[in-house]
PDB file of C-alpha atoms in Angstrom:
ATOM      1  CA  MET C  21     313.363 144.867  52.036  1.00 43.00           C
ATOM      2  CA  SER C  22     315.303 146.488  54.491  1.00 47.00           C
ATOM      3  CA  ALA C  23     315.419 145.184  58.185  1.00 44.00           C
ATOM      4  CA  GLU C  24     314.608 148.949  59.559  1.00 51.00           C
ATOM      5  CA  GLN C  25     311.229 149.293  57.284  1.00 63.00           C
ATOM      6  CA  GLY C  26     309.412 146.299  59.188  1.00 87.00           C
ATOM      7  CA  THR C  27     309.525 142.307  59.081  1.00 94.00           C
ATOM      8  CA  ALA C  28     311.083 139.907  56.144  1.00 95.00           C
ATOM      9  CA  VAL C  29     309.625 136.914  55.792  1.00 96.00           C
ATOM     10  CA  HIS C  30     311.058 134.308  53.713  1.00 97.00           C
ATOM     11  CA  ALA C  31     310.494 130.303  53.748  1.00 97.00           C
ATOM     12  CA  TRP C  32     312.102 127.545  51.410  1.00 96.00           C
ATOM     13  CA  VAL C  33     311.183 123.725  50.643  1.00 96.00           C
ATOM     14  CA  LEU C  34     314.222 121.188  50.185  1.00 96.00           C
ATOM     15  CA  PRO C  35     314.981 117.194  50.232  1.00 94.00           C
ATOM     16  CA  SER C  36     315.893 115.966  53.437  1.00 93.00           C
ATOM     17  CA  SER C  37     319.433 115.279  52.844  1.00 93.00           C
ATOM     18  CA  LEU C  38     322.952 116.323  53.743  1.00 94.00           C
ATOM     19  CA  GLU C  39     323.657 117.619  50.266  1.00 95.00           C
ATOM     20  CA  ALA C  40     320.719 119.944  49.988  1.00 96.00           C
ATOM     21  CA  ILE C  41     321.587 121.938  53.370  1.00 96.00           C
ATOM     22  CA  PRO C  42     324.754 124.080  51.861  1.00 96.00           C
ATOM     23  CA  ALA C  43     322.423 125.626  49.553  1.00 96.00           C
ATOM     24  CA  ALA C  44     319.630 126.278  51.913  1.00 97.00           C
ATOM     25  CA  VAL C  45     322.454 127.920  54.092  1.00 97.00           C
ATOM     26  CA  THR C  46     323.161 130.651  51.596  1.00 97.00           C
ATOM     27  CA  GLN C  47     319.779 131.502  50.888  1.00 97.00           C
ATOM     28  CA  ALA C  48     318.826 132.672  54.164  1.00 98.00           C
ATOM     29  CA  VAL C  49     322.616 134.056  55.162  1.00 98.00           C
ATOM     30  CA  ASP C  50     321.966 135.935  51.895  1.00 98.00           C
ATOM     31  CA  ALA C  51     318.352 136.678  52.847  1.00 97.00           C
ATOM     32  CA  CYS C  52     319.588 138.246  56.000  1.00 97.00           C
ATOM     33  CA  ARG C  53     322.604 140.209  54.747  1.00 97.00           C
ATOM     34  CA  ALA C  54     320.091 142.005  52.108  1.00 96.00           C
ATOM     35  CA  ALA C  55     318.005 142.787  55.169  1.00 96.00           C
ATOM     36  CA  GLY C  56     320.937 144.106  56.965  1.00 96.00           C
ATOM     37  CA  VAL C  57     321.905 141.885  59.619  1.00 97.00           C
ATOM     38  CA  ASP C  58     325.478 142.306  60.502  1.00 95.00           C
ATOM     39  CA  ALA C  59     328.334 140.678  58.858  1.00 95.00           C
ATOM     40  CA  ARG C  60     329.238 138.636  61.958  1.00 94.00           C
ATOM     41  CA  HIS C  61     326.209 137.255  62.489  1.00 96.00           C
ATOM     42  CA  CYS C  62     325.680 136.416  58.702  1.00 97.00           C
ATOM     43  CA  GLY C  63     329.363 134.693  58.737  1.00 96.00           C
ATOM     44  CA  PHE C  64     329.252 132.738  61.560  1.00 97.00           C
ATOM     45  CA  HIS C  65     326.147 132.316  63.858  1.00 97.00           C
ATOM     46  CA  LEU C  66     323.697 131.984  61.584  1.00 98.00           C
ATOM     47  CA  PRO C  67     324.900 130.222  59.394  1.00 98.00           C
ATOM     48  CA  LEU C  68     326.913 127.750  62.349  1.00 98.00           C
ATOM     49  CA  ALA C  69     323.444 127.475  63.875  1.00 97.00           C
ATOM     50  CA  LEU C  70     320.915 126.979  60.557  1.00 98.00           C
ATOM     51  CA  THR C  71     323.876 123.699  59.858  1.00 97.00           C
ATOM     52  CA  GLU C  72     323.399 122.465  63.263  1.00 96.00           C
ATOM     53  CA  ALA C  73     319.510 122.667  63.066  1.00 96.00           C
ATOM     54  CA  LEU C  74     319.666 120.991  59.259  1.00 96.00           C
ATOM     55  CA  SER C  75     321.872 118.583  60.042  1.00 95.00           C
ATOM     56  CA  ASN C  76     320.234 117.363  62.792  1.00 92.00           C
ATOM     57  CA  ALA C  77     316.497 117.615  60.407  1.00 93.00           C
ATOM     58  CA  VAL C  78     318.142 115.433  58.239  1.00 93.00           C
ATOM     59  CA  ARG C  79     319.054 112.886  60.695  1.00 86.00           C
ATOM     60  CA  CYS C  80     316.669 112.742  63.007  1.00 83.00           C
ATOM     61  CA  GLY C  81     313.480 114.324  61.365  1.00 77.00           C
ATOM     62  CA  ARG C  82     312.077 111.553  58.385  1.00 73.00           C
ATOM     63  CA  ALA C  83     309.960 109.680  60.163  1.00 66.00           C
ATOM     64  CA  GLU C  84     308.211 107.465  57.921  1.00 69.00           C
ATOM     65  CA  GLN C  85     308.094 109.777  54.664  1.00 67.00           C
ATOM     66  CA  SER C  86     309.354 108.004  51.237  1.00 65.00           C
ATOM     67  CA  HIS C  87     310.224 111.592  50.248  1.00 70.00           C
ATOM     68  CA  PRO C  88     311.220 113.622  52.836  1.00 88.00           C
ATOM     69  CA  GLU C  89     310.764 117.577  52.979  1.00 93.00           C
ATOM     70  CA  LEU C  90     312.746 120.035  55.122  1.00 95.00           C
ATOM     71  CA  ARG C  91     311.008 123.504  55.376  1.00 96.00           C
ATOM     72  CA  VAL C  92     313.586 126.499  56.198  1.00 98.00           C
ATOM     73  CA  CYS C  93     311.572 130.007  57.684  1.00 98.00           C
ATOM     74  CA  VAL C  94     313.890 133.147  58.460  1.00 98.00           C
ATOM     75  CA  GLU C  95     311.649 135.810  59.956  1.00 98.00           C
ATOM     76  CA  ILE C  96     313.970 138.973  60.283  1.00 98.00           C
ATOM     77  CA  THR C  97     313.090 141.939  62.187  1.00 97.00           C
ATOM     78  CA  PRO C  98     315.099 145.204  63.419  1.00 96.00           C
ATOM     79  CA  ALA C  99     314.803 143.173  66.351  1.00 96.00           C
ATOM     80  CA  GLN C 100     315.174 139.667  65.757  1.00 97.00           C
ATOM     81  CA  VAL C 101     316.377 137.225  63.175  1.00 98.00           C
ATOM     82  CA  VAL C 102     314.318 133.729  63.915  1.00 98.00           C
ATOM     83  CA  LEU C 103     315.066 130.858  62.351  1.00 98.00           C
ATOM     84  CA  GLU C 104     312.664 127.598  61.808  1.00 98.00           C
ATOM     85  CA  VAL C 105     313.690 124.241  60.444  1.00 97.00           C
ATOM     86  CA  GLU C 106     310.465 122.008  60.089  1.00 95.00           C
ATOM     87  CA  ASP C 107     311.226 118.088  59.737  1.00 93.00           C
ATOM     88  CA  ASP C 108     308.892 115.176  60.167  1.00 90.00           C
ATOM     89  CA  GLY C 109     310.214 113.772  63.146  1.00 87.00           C
ATOM     90  CA  PRO C 110     308.641 113.481  66.696  1.00 85.00           C
ATOM     91  CA  GLY C 111     310.357 116.180  68.371  1.00 81.00           C
ATOM     92  CA  PHE C 112     312.939 115.434  70.810  1.00 76.00           C
ATOM     93  CA  ASP C 113     313.451 116.228  74.615  1.00 78.00           C
ATOM     94  CA  TRP C 114     316.095 119.157  74.535  1.00 75.00           C
ATOM     95  CA  GLU C 115     317.277 118.083  78.182  1.00 75.00           C
ATOM     96  CA  ALA C 116     317.894 114.236  77.467  1.00 76.00           C
ATOM     97  CA  CYS C 117     319.943 115.032  74.353  1.00 77.00           C
ATOM     98  CA  ALA C 118     322.009 117.989  75.193  1.00 77.00           C
ATOM     99  CA  ARG C 119     325.439 117.169  76.164  1.00 82.00           C
ATOM    100  CA  SER C 120     327.628 119.249  78.467  1.00 84.00           C
ATOM    101  CA  PRO C 121     331.010 120.233  78.316  1.00 88.00           C
ATOM    102  CA  ASP C 122     331.115 118.736  81.827  1.00 86.00           C
ATOM    103  CA  ALA C 123     330.638 115.356  80.696  1.00 86.00           C
ATOM    104  CA  ALA C 124     333.702 112.859  81.041  1.00 83.00           C
ATOM    105  CA  ASP C 125     333.968 112.162  77.975  1.00 88.00           C
ATOM    106  CA  TRP C 126     332.997 115.875  76.513  1.00 88.00           C
ATOM    107  CA  LEU C 127     336.725 116.202  75.011  1.00 88.00           C
ATOM    108  CA  GLU C 128     337.192 112.654  73.405  1.00 86.00           C
ATOM    109  CA  ARG C 129     333.842 112.220  71.631  1.00 87.00           C
ATOM    110  CA  ASP C 130     333.178 112.755  67.560  1.00 87.00           C
ATOM    111  CA  GLY C 131     329.753 114.120  67.703  1.00 87.00           C
ATOM    112  CA  GLY C 132     327.469 115.211  70.668  1.00 87.00           C
ATOM    113  CA  ARG C 133     327.897 119.050  70.242  1.00 93.00           C
ATOM    114  CA  GLY C 134     325.277 120.394  67.803  1.00 93.00           C
ATOM    115  CA  LEU C 135     323.030 121.606  70.437  1.00 92.00           C
ATOM    116  CA  PHE C 136     324.806 123.013  72.859  1.00 94.00           C
ATOM    117  CA  LEU C 137     325.882 124.912  69.826  1.00 96.00           C
ATOM    118  CA  LEU C 138     323.101 125.734  69.143  1.00 95.00           C
ATOM    119  CA  ARG C 139     322.212 127.085  72.444  1.00 93.00           C
ATOM    120  CA  SER C 140     325.207 128.802  72.951  1.00 95.00           C
ATOM    121  CA  TYR C 141     325.123 130.831  69.520  1.00 96.00           C
ATOM    122  CA  MET C 142     321.394 131.771  69.487  1.00 97.00           C
ATOM    123  CA  ASP C 143     319.831 133.630  72.499  1.00 97.00           C
ATOM    124  CA  LEU C 144     316.681 131.312  72.265  1.00 96.00           C
ATOM    125  CA  VAL C 145     316.220 127.822  70.808  1.00 95.00           C
ATOM    126  CA  GLU C 146     312.918 124.955  71.331  1.00 93.00           C
ATOM    127  CA  SER C 147     311.834 121.875  70.139  1.00 92.00           C
ATOM    128  CA  VAL C 148     307.868 122.186  69.326  1.00 93.00           C
ATOM    129  CA  PRO C 149     306.581 119.143  69.206  1.00 92.00           C
ATOM    130  CA  PRO C 150     304.601 117.797  66.105  1.00 91.00           C
ATOM    131  CA  THR C 151     300.336 118.079  66.290  1.00 93.00           C
ATOM    132  CA  ALA C 152     297.153 116.411  64.580  1.00 92.00           C
ATOM    133  CA  VAL C 153     298.026 119.146  62.141  1.00 93.00           C
ATOM    134  CA  THR C 154     301.199 120.573  62.334  1.00 93.00           C
ATOM    135  CA  ARG C 155     304.958 119.037  61.781  1.00 92.00           C
ATOM    136  CA  HIS C 156     308.000 119.724  64.299  1.00 93.00           C
ATOM    137  CA  ARG C 157     309.969 122.436  64.360  1.00 95.00           C
ATOM    138  CA  VAL C 158     312.928 123.544  65.809  1.00 96.00           C
ATOM    139  CA  ARG C 159     313.081 127.916  66.070  1.00 97.00           C
ATOM    140  CA  MET C 160     316.114 129.135  66.960  1.00 97.00           C
ATOM    141  CA  LEU C 161     315.707 133.794  68.056  1.00 98.00           C
ATOM    142  CA  LEU C 162     318.965 135.558  67.586  1.00 98.00           C
ATOM    143  CA  ARG C 163     318.542 138.680  68.907  1.00 97.00           C
ATOM    144  CA  ARG C 164     320.258 141.666  66.775  1.00 94.00           C
ATOM    145  CA  THR C 165     321.123 143.651  69.802  1.00 81.00           C
TER     146      THR C 165
ATOM    147  CA  MET K  19     334.403 124.567  51.674  1.00 78.00           C
ATOM    148  CA  SER K  20     337.915 123.836  49.508  1.00 89.00           C
ATOM    149  CA  PHE K  21     341.250 122.508  50.864  1.00 92.00           C
ATOM    150  CA  THR K  22     345.000 122.252  49.608  1.00 94.00           C
ATOM    151  CA  LEU K  23     347.483 119.405  50.782  1.00 95.00           C
ATOM    152  CA  ASP K  24     351.376 120.493  51.069  1.00 95.00           C
ATOM    153  CA  ARG K  25     353.096 117.517  51.759  1.00 95.00           C
ATOM    154  CA  SER K  26     357.125 117.474  52.987  1.00 92.00           C
ATOM    155  CA  GLU K  27     358.050 114.665  54.474  1.00 89.00           C
ATOM    156  CA  GLU K  28     355.931 113.870  57.437  1.00 93.00           C
ATOM    157  CA  GLN K  29     354.684 117.114  58.238  1.00 96.00           C
ATOM    158  CA  LEU K  30     351.289 118.226  56.125  1.00 97.00           C
ATOM    159  CA  VAL K  31     349.487 121.628  55.747  1.00 98.00           C
ATOM    160  CA  VAL K  32     346.277 121.535  55.113  1.00 98.00           C
ATOM    161  CA  ALA K  33     344.685 125.294  54.282  1.00 97.00           C
ATOM    162  CA  ILE K  34     340.928 124.960  54.249  1.00 95.00           C
ATOM    163  CA  GLU K  35     339.084 128.041  52.851  1.00 96.00           C
ATOM    164  CA  GLY K  36     334.995 128.020  53.727  1.00 96.00           C
ATOM    165  CA  GLN K  37     333.268 126.262  56.236  1.00 96.00           C
ATOM    166  CA  LEU K  38     334.335 122.470  57.708  1.00 97.00           C
ATOM    167  CA  VAL K  39     330.723 120.602  58.327  1.00 97.00           C
ATOM    168  CA  VAL K  40     328.743 117.887  58.115  1.00 96.00           C
ATOM    169  CA  THR K  41     328.344 117.741  54.203  1.00 95.00           C
ATOM    170  CA  ASN K  42     332.246 117.980  53.844  1.00 95.00           C
ATOM    171  CA  ARG K  43     333.987 116.944  56.763  1.00 96.00           C
ATOM    172  CA  GLN K  44     334.451 113.114  55.750  1.00 96.00           C
ATOM    173  CA  GLU K  45     336.139 114.083  52.361  1.00 96.00           C
ATOM    174  CA  PHE K  46     338.093 116.370  54.446  1.00 97.00           C
ATOM    175  CA  LYS K  47     338.815 113.733  57.237  1.00 97.00           C
ATOM    176  CA  GLN K  48     339.711 111.118  54.126  1.00 97.00           C
ATOM    177  CA  ALA K  49     342.213 112.957  52.044  1.00 97.00           C
ATOM    178  CA  ILE K  50     343.859 113.651  55.424  1.00 98.00           C
ATOM    179  CA  LEU K  51     344.009 109.944  56.621  1.00 98.00           C
ATOM    180  CA  GLU K  52     345.549 108.926  53.796  1.00 97.00           C
ATOM    181  CA  ALA K  53     348.040 110.986  53.755  1.00 97.00           C
ATOM    182  CA  VAL K  54     349.152 109.585  57.256  1.00 97.00           C
ATOM    183  CA  GLU K  55     349.041 105.923  55.520  1.00 96.00           C
ATOM    184  CA  GLN K  56     351.744 107.881  54.090  1.00 96.00           C
ATOM    185  CA  GLY K  57     353.872 108.473  56.725  1.00 96.00           C
ATOM    186  CA  VAL K  58     352.933 112.130  57.890  1.00 97.00           C
ATOM    187  CA  ARG K  59     352.798 112.181  61.425  1.00 97.00           C
ATOM    188  CA  LEU K  60     352.745 116.510  61.920  1.00 97.00           C
ATOM    189  CA  VAL K  61     349.241 117.851  60.558  1.00 98.00           C
ATOM    190  CA  LEU K  62     349.013 121.801  60.538  1.00 98.00           C
ATOM    191  CA  LEU K  63     345.533 123.340  60.106  1.00 98.00           C
ATOM    192  CA  ASP K  64     345.920 126.745  58.608  1.00 98.00           C
ATOM    193  CA  CYS K  65     342.612 128.376  59.334  1.00 98.00           C
ATOM    194  CA  THR K  66     343.275 131.861  57.810  1.00 97.00           C
ATOM    195  CA  HIS K  67     340.954 131.423  55.232  1.00 97.00           C
ATOM    196  CA  ALA K  68     337.864 129.237  57.178  1.00 97.00           C
ATOM    197  CA  ALA K  69     335.226 130.418  57.764  1.00 97.00           C
ATOM    198  CA  TYR K  70     333.473 127.975  59.948  1.00 97.00           C
ATOM    199  CA  ILE K  71     333.297 124.341  61.683  1.00 97.00           C
ATOM    200  CA  ASP K  72     330.188 122.906  62.628  1.00 97.00           C
ATOM    201  CA  SER K  73     330.053 119.966  65.542  1.00 96.00           C
ATOM    202  CA  SER K  74     330.449 117.121  62.537  1.00 97.00           C
ATOM    203  CA  GLY K  75     333.772 119.502  62.049  1.00 97.00           C
ATOM    204  CA  LEU K  76     334.527 119.634  65.278  1.00 97.00           C
ATOM    205  CA  GLY K  77     334.202 115.890  65.575  1.00 97.00           C
ATOM    206  CA  ALA K  78     336.312 114.849  62.164  1.00 97.00           C
ATOM    207  CA  LEU K  79     339.086 117.063  64.162  1.00 98.00           C
ATOM    208  CA  VAL K  80     338.759 115.434  67.700  1.00 97.00           C
ATOM    209  CA  SER K  81     339.224 111.700  65.750  1.00 97.00           C
ATOM    210  CA  LEU K  82     342.344 112.946  63.042  1.00 98.00           C
ATOM    211  CA  LYS K  83     343.749 113.804  66.426  1.00 97.00           C
ATOM    212  CA  ARG K  84     343.246 111.153  68.161  1.00 96.00           C
ATOM    213  CA  ARG K  85     344.867 109.071  65.813  1.00 97.00           C
ATOM    214  CA  LEU K  86     347.894 111.313  65.161  1.00 97.00           C
ATOM    215  CA  ARG K  87     348.569 110.964  69.080  1.00 96.00           C
ATOM    216  CA  GLU K  88     348.402 107.174  68.678  1.00 97.00           C
ATOM    217  CA  LEU K  89     350.975 107.370  66.240  1.00 97.00           C
ATOM    218  CA  GLY K  90     352.968 109.988  68.058  1.00 96.00           C
ATOM    219  CA  GLY K  91     352.365 112.299  65.938  1.00 97.00           C
ATOM    220  CA  ASP K  92     349.991 115.422  66.252  1.00 97.00           C
ATOM    221  CA  LEU K  93     347.255 118.030  64.542  1.00 98.00           C
ATOM    222  CA  ARG K  94     347.407 121.509  65.577  1.00 98.00           C
ATOM    223  CA  LEU K  95     345.689 124.913  64.383  1.00 98.00           C
ATOM    224  CA  VAL K  96     347.035 127.892  62.996  1.00 98.00           C
ATOM    225  CA  ALA K  97     345.559 131.213  62.424  1.00 98.00           C
ATOM    226  CA  LEU K  98     342.104 131.014  64.665  1.00 98.00           C
ATOM    227  CA  HIS K  99     340.043 133.841  63.551  1.00 97.00           C
ATOM    228  CA  GLU K 100     337.980 135.539  66.661  1.00 97.00           C
ATOM    229  CA  ASP K 101     334.825 133.892  66.524  1.00 97.00           C
ATOM    230  CA  LEU K 102     336.729 130.230  65.849  1.00 98.00           C
ATOM    231  CA  ARG K 103     339.088 131.067  68.921  1.00 98.00           C
ATOM    232  CA  SER K 104     335.879 131.807  70.490  1.00 97.00           C
ATOM    233  CA  LEU K 105     334.510 128.482  69.393  1.00 97.00           C
ATOM    234  CA  PHE K 106     337.349 126.573  70.201  1.00 97.00           C
ATOM    235  CA  GLU K 107     337.137 128.347  74.221  1.00 97.00           C
ATOM    236  CA  MET K 108     333.474 128.093  74.172  1.00 96.00           C
ATOM    237  CA  THR K 109     333.497 124.077  73.624  1.00 96.00           C
ATOM    238  CA  ARG K 110     336.645 123.780  75.786  1.00 96.00           C
ATOM    239  CA  LEU K 111     338.304 122.044  73.017  1.00 97.00           C
ATOM    240  CA  ASP K 112     341.476 124.526  72.879  1.00 97.00           C
ATOM    241  CA  GLN K 113     342.455 121.488  75.861  1.00 96.00           C
ATOM    242  CA  LEU K 114     343.313 119.973  72.907  1.00 96.00           C
ATOM    243  CA  PHE K 115     344.028 122.458  70.122  1.00 97.00           C
ATOM    244  CA  PRO K 116     345.519 124.975  71.915  1.00 96.00           C
ATOM    245  CA  PRO K 117     345.544 127.628  68.712  1.00 96.00           C
ATOM    246  CA  TYR K 118     348.923 128.465  66.915  1.00 97.00           C
ATOM    247  CA  ALA K 119     349.285 131.681  65.617  1.00 97.00           C
ATOM    248  CA  THR K 120     351.789 131.001  63.056  1.00 97.00           C
ATOM    249  CA  LEU K 121     352.696 127.643  60.632  1.00 96.00           C
ATOM    250  CA  ALA K 122     356.039 127.910  61.964  1.00 96.00           C
ATOM    251  CA  ASP K 123     355.053 128.470  65.476  1.00 96.00           C
ATOM    252  CA  ALA K 124     352.943 125.106  65.087  1.00 96.00           C
ATOM    253  CA  SER K 125     355.661 123.186  63.288  1.00 94.00           C
ATOM    254  CA  ALA K 126     357.836 123.890  65.715  1.00 92.00           C
ATOM    255  CA  ALA K 127     355.942 123.414  68.846  1.00 88.00           C
ATOM    256  CA  SER K 128     357.454 120.421  70.907  1.00 71.00           C
ATOM    257  CA  ALA K 129     354.839 118.377  72.045  1.00 59.00           C
ATOM    258  CA  ALA K 130     351.267 120.138  72.410  1.00 48.00           C
ATOM    259  CA  PRO K 131     349.653 119.177  75.624  1.00 49.00           C
TER     260      PRO K 131
END
């Protein structure tokens, strides 16, 4: 389906494991590419952001499930791409977790740059807390223009 | 991502193809640390065919750089494409990893900042 003709929606369920991330990222990016999303977004911004979000979900979103699963949803319209990652975690306080390049240890630390990258490459990123009937969801929006 | 190692005495050229991310950074880091244990002190990362690097990959590079510096060596990045160059600038890691245009430039540089 061409993105110029409307909205394309794709969704996948994958095990909550690091090994499952590359295939999920490839599927999502292939869907974007097929819908006409530009090569730079498909080659860098989108796979990088989705890798970060899935990595966070694997590490922080397992809750108490014995066989945790993640769900990835991609919605592509002529104006934007929305990526969503659902996990079983409680969600997080974005402002409390995100680290800044202004921090004294920023250049020396081995981790802690993931949320900064998400925010830098996506036009909108939000953590939607779970409810009684929905799971925690990270929603990322990238405008195509 | 795949990578190839080309060692010459104390110098190691690592050519990466594809992405350096959470799923492969450990293998990448371990391969370089083994070379360092065997005497390599200058690691040149050829990014000509690199795609993207996530926060875990950046962390691996920072960790390797720190280890090499402790031993009097260095890790230098070569042939970053526009998006990778922007990534390092945006994260300010270009302060640790000033980009080099060619392997020859990186090898000849006396000391990284």
